[in-house]
Amino acid sequence: GESVGLHLPTLSVQEGDNSIINCAYSNSASDYFIWYKQESGKGPQFIIDIRSNMDKRQGQRVTVLLNKTVKHLSLQIAATQPGDSAVYFCAPPCLYNFNKFYFGSGTKLNVKP
Amino acid sequence: NAGVTQTPKFQVLKTGQSMTLQCAQDMNHNSMYWYRQDPGMGLRLIYYSASEGTTDKGEVPNGYNVSRLNKREFSLRLESAAPSQTSVYFCASRLTGPNEKLFFGSGTQLSVL
């Protein structure tokens, strides 16, 4: 199954700087990855996804990079804003039961004004 | 366009009391999920339902039961609440296909005294 960490590390950045949030996964057969954003008091919301046949995908101010060799995902946020303060989760589905949907260890992003 | 609706939003129970958390989705999704999130922690999968009439255990099923009443509704029951079940509970439904993703409810904050 998946290995996921549960304790949330924290990343503090200055407003206007770029943020990089990292996620490691253990399931080498995962072919689809999603990043979610969870604001305080709310449920997680979809931000961006990437398939394993891609190395990079860009959205509005966000870019996701996938390194399959080392099983690593990163989410880059350009010109970080106070509204970006949230917990960010990556999600690869479980190989052994495609219906299970485990989340990777989240990262709390604090944006300092 | 309600998406995923959870009730109640807040609940306080005494140890040993029982209650059911309700979840409904209006997106015609087959799969639904229940997660719990403890303070400063990530999401942990309690139970999921791949389709109407089926349920299966996730990472932390002990102390919980679920019912997939129909395609729209997936309830989570605590038969005898314990302080360790104090948490925020999130229900989600899953859009399957090439761009699959989870849609989350706004959560139920449960305190067990």
Coordinates of C-alpha atoms in Angstrom, one line a residue, chain B residues 26-113:
Chain B
D26 CA -25.5 15.6 -5.8
M27 CA -22.8 14.9 -8.4
N28 CA -23.9 11.4 -9.2
H29 CA -20.5 10.0 -8.1
N30 CA -20.1 6.3 -7.4
S31 CA -17.4 6.5 -4.7
M32 CA -17.6 8.2 -1.4
Y33 CA -15.2 8.5 1.5
W34 CA -15.0 9.4 5.2
Y35 CA -11.8 11.0 6.6
R36 CA -10.8 12.3 10.0
Q37 CA -8.4 15.1 10.6
D38 CA -6.8 15.7 14.0
P39 CA -5.3 19.1 14.9
G40 CA -2.0 19.6 13.1
M41 CA -2.4 16.3 11.3
G42 CA -3.2 15.0 7.9
L43 CA -6.3 13.3 6.6
R44 CA -6.8 9.6 7.6
L45 CA -9.2 7.4 5.7
I46 CA -11.8 5.8 7.9
Y47 CA -14.1 4.0 5.5
Y48 CA -15.0 4.3 1.8
S49 CA -17.7 3.1 -0.5
A50 CA -16.7 2.3 -4.1
S51 CA -20.3 2.1 -5.2
E52 CA -23.8 1.9 -3.8
G53 CA -24.2 -1.1 -1.6
T54 CA -20.5 -1.6 -0.9
T55 CA -18.3 -0.4 1.9
D56 CA -14.7 -1.1 2.9
K57 CA -12.3 -0.2 5.7
G58 CA -9.6 2.4 5.4
E59 CA -6.7 3.1 7.7
V60 CA -8.6 3.8 10.9
P61 CA -12.0 2.1 10.9
N62 CA -12.1 0.9 14.6
G63 CA -15.0 2.5 16.5
Y64 CA -16.9 3.5 13.4
N65 CA -19.5 2.0 11.1
V66 CA -20.8 3.3 7.8
S67 CA -23.9 2.9 5.6
R68 CA -24.2 3.6 1.9
L69 CA -27.9 4.3 2.0
N70 CA -28.1 5.0 -1.7
K71 CA -25.9 6.6 -4.4
R72 CA -26.2 10.0 -2.8
E73 CA -25.8 9.3 0.9
F74 CA -23.0 7.9 2.9
S75 CA -23.3 8.1 6.7
L76 CA -20.7 7.5 9.5
R77 CA -21.8 6.2 12.8
L78 CA -20.1 6.3 16.2
E79 CA -21.8 3.7 18.4
S80 CA -20.0 4.6 21.6
A81 CA -18.1 7.8 21.3
A82 CA -14.7 8.0 22.9
P83 CA -12.5 11.1 23.6
S84 CA -10.0 9.7 21.0
Q85 CA -12.6 10.3 18.4
T86 CA -12.5 14.1 18.9
S87 CA -11.6 15.3 15.4
V88 CA -12.9 17.0 12.3
Y89 CA -14.6 14.6 10.0
F90 CA -14.7 15.1 6.2
C91 CA -16.8 13.4 3.7
A92 CA -15.8 13.3 0.1
S93 CA -17.1 12.0 -3.2
R94 CA -14.9 11.0 -6.2
L95 CA -15.2 11.9 -9.8
T96 CA -13.7 9.0 -11.7
G97 CA -12.3 9.0 -15.1
P98 CA -9.1 10.4 -16.7
N99 CA -9.2 13.5 -14.5
E100 CA -10.4 12.0 -11.2
K101 CA -10.5 14.0 -8.1
L102 CA -12.2 14.2 -4.7
F103 CA -14.7 16.8 -3.8
F104 CA -15.0 17.5 0.0
G105 CA -17.7 18.6 2.3
S106 CA -17.0 21.4 4.7
G107 CA -16.5 19.1 7.7
T108 CA -18.0 18.2 11.0
Q109 CA -16.2 19.3 14.1
L110 CA -16.8 16.6 16.8
S111 CA -15.8 16.9 20.4
V112 CA -16.2 13.9 22.8
L113 CA -16.0 14.9 26.4

